[in-house]
Short mmCIF file of C-alpha atoms in Angstrom, two decimals:
data_model
loop_
_atom_site.label_atom_id
_atom_site.label_comp_id
_atom_site.label_asym_id
_atom_site.label_seq_id
_atom_site.Cartn_x
_atom_site.Cartn_y
_atom_site.Cartn_z
CA UNK A 1 55.69 146.24 11.62
CA UNK A 2 53.08 143.95 13.33
CA UNK A 3 50.26 142.71 11.68
CA UNK A 4 46.99 144.07 12.51
CA UNK A 5 44.86 142.38 15.52
CA UNK A 6 42.18 139.97 14.32
CA UNK A 7 39.57 141.73 16.48
CA UNK A 8 37.85 144.99 16.25
CA UNK A 9 39.79 147.61 17.94
CA UNK A 10 39.05 151.01 19.06
CA UNK A 11 39.29 153.86 16.49
CA UNK A 12 41.95 156.23 16.93
CA UNK A 13 41.23 159.72 18.77
CA UNK A 14 41.26 163.02 17.08
CA UNK A 15 45.10 164.29 16.78
CA UNK A 16 45.88 166.47 19.79
CA UNK A 17 42.99 165.42 21.78
CA UNK A 18 44.43 162.24 23.45
CA UNK A 19 47.87 160.92 24.46
CA UNK A 20 46.92 157.33 24.84
CA UNK A 21 49.72 155.95 22.60
CA UNK A 22 47.74 153.83 20.60
CA UNK A 23 49.88 153.83 17.42
CA UNK A 24 52.93 153.24 19.35
CA UNK A 25 51.21 149.99 21.01
CA UNK A 26 50.05 148.76 17.72
CA UNK A 27 53.74 149.20 16.52
CA UNK A 28 55.16 147.17 19.60
CA UNK A 29 55.16 143.43 19.02
CA UNK A 30 55.27 142.81 22.62
CA UNK A 31 52.60 145.38 23.37
CA UNK A 32 49.33 144.12 25.33
CA UNK A 33 46.74 145.02 22.82
CA UNK A 34 43.63 143.87 24.79
CA UNK A 35 42.77 147.44 25.89
CA UNK A 36 42.09 148.26 22.14
CA UNK A 37 39.09 145.70 22.45
CA UNK A 38 37.62 148.48 24.14
CA UNK A 39 35.90 150.14 21.28
CA UNK A 40 33.42 153.04 21.80
CA UNK A 41 30.00 150.63 21.65
CA UNK A 42 31.79 148.75 24.17
CA UNK A 43 33.05 151.50 26.37
CA UNK A 44 29.45 152.59 26.15
CA UNK A 45 28.27 149.22 27.52
CA UNK A 46 30.91 149.21 30.29
CA UNK A 47 30.01 152.54 31.35
CA UNK A 48 26.22 151.57 31.54
CA UNK A 49 27.00 148.52 33.54
CA UNK A 50 29.34 150.27 35.95
CA UNK A 51 26.55 153.12 36.54
CA UNK A 52 23.98 150.35 37.45
CA UNK A 53 25.97 148.48 40.13
CA UNK A 54 24.10 146.93 42.90
CA UNK A 55 26.42 145.45 45.12
CA UNK A 56 29.98 145.79 46.04
CA UNK A 57 30.40 141.97 44.71
CA UNK A 58 29.22 143.13 41.48
CA UNK A 59 31.79 146.07 41.47
CA UNK A 60 34.72 143.55 42.34
CA UNK A 61 33.56 141.21 39.69
CA UNK A 62 33.44 143.80 37.03
CA UNK A 63 37.02 144.88 38.45
CA UNK A 64 38.45 141.57 37.85
CA UNK A 65 36.76 141.23 34.67
CA UNK A 66 38.11 144.43 33.41
CA UNK A 67 41.73 143.61 34.59
CA UNK A 68 41.45 139.91 32.60
CA UNK A 69 40.05 140.95 29.74
CA UNK A 70 41.17 144.69 29.00
CA UNK A 71 44.16 145.01 31.22
CA UNK A 72 42.56 147.65 32.98
CA UNK A 73 43.53 148.13 36.53
CA UNK A 74 41.44 150.18 39.38
CA UNK A 75 42.39 151.31 42.78
CA UNK A 76 39.51 152.00 44.93
CA UNK A 77 40.36 153.08 48.71
CA UNK A 78 39.01 155.32 50.69
CA UNK A 79 40.98 158.76 51.26
CA UNK A 80 43.81 158.79 54.14
CA UNK A 81 41.82 161.95 55.58
CA UNK A 82 38.52 159.86 56.27
CA UNK A 83 35.44 159.35 54.29
CA UNK A 84 32.59 162.05 54.97
CA UNK A 85 31.04 162.01 51.19
CA UNK A 86 31.56 160.26 48.14
CA UNK A 87 34.77 162.74 47.65
CA UNK A 88 36.59 160.58 50.23
CA UNK A 89 36.44 157.51 48.12
CA UNK A 90 39.34 157.79 45.63
CA UNK A 91 38.77 155.76 42.58
CA UNK A 92 41.87 155.66 39.98
CA UNK A 93 42.42 154.12 36.91
CA UNK A 94 45.94 153.34 36.18
CA UNK A 95 47.28 154.52 32.81
CA UNK A 96 48.60 152.22 30.36
CA UNK A 97 49.31 152.32 26.59
CA UNK A 98 46.27 152.60 24.32
CA UNK A 99 43.88 153.53 26.98
CA UNK A 100 42.04 156.85 26.12
CA UNK A 101 42.36 159.89 28.50
CA UNK A 102 38.63 160.13 28.59
CA UNK A 103 38.17 156.49 29.39
CA UNK A 104 40.14 157.05 32.32
CA UNK A 105 38.02 159.95 33.50
CA UNK A 106 34.64 158.26 32.55
CA UNK A 107 35.24 154.81 34.41
CA UNK A 108 35.29 156.69 38.01
CA UNK A 109 32.81 159.01 36.93
CA UNK A 110 30.46 155.99 36.33
CA UNK A 111 31.26 154.12 39.63
CA UNK A 112 30.64 157.31 41.65
CA UNK A 113 27.27 157.55 40.05
CA UNK A 114 26.37 153.99 40.84
CA UNK A 115 27.54 154.60 44.71
CA UNK A 116 25.30 157.76 44.86
CA UNK A 117 22.42 155.75 43.83
CA UNK A 118 23.43 152.84 46.04
CA UNK A 119 25.05 154.21 49.26
CA UNK A 120 25.39 150.91 50.70
CA UNK A 121 28.06 150.04 48.26
CA UNK A 122 29.96 153.07 49.57
CA UNK A 123 29.61 151.84 53.23
CA UNK A 124 30.73 148.40 52.31
CA UNK A 125 33.85 149.82 50.64
CA UNK A 126 34.73 151.71 53.56
CA UNK A 127 34.18 148.92 55.79
CA UNK A 128 36.60 146.67 53.98
CA UNK A 129 39.11 145.89 56.38
CA UNK A 130 37.59 147.61 58.84
CA UNK A 131 36.38 146.96 62.46
CA UNK A 132 32.83 146.13 61.20
CA UNK A 133 33.81 144.02 58.16
CA UNK A 134 31.61 140.86 57.64
CA UNK A 135 28.79 141.76 60.43
#
């Protein structure tokens, strides 16, 4: 059995409510425990920051910080069928052991709320790699 981490970790989900694999991650001596640092309070702070984005640069910065500090990876891309509304922007949080199902759903929802408030971020996302990038 591995010793408990030296930092506060997320409390376990109610039985049957989630399939995050938290217990298996804690048992694995080579497991990446960074995601368990995302306690419920920290998750609320993260979601609030994601809901209040003001630019694409800030989104990219938070995306990088989430990957470095928590091991959470996002994929944000436009739909292959084209973008006519925010539904055409696909935001995916990759599954990983220890990451709660509700958190995987809440992160894209928070980003989409920010995109609704600041449509210029959505326009910049669609322009990445496009004809008008950098203009």
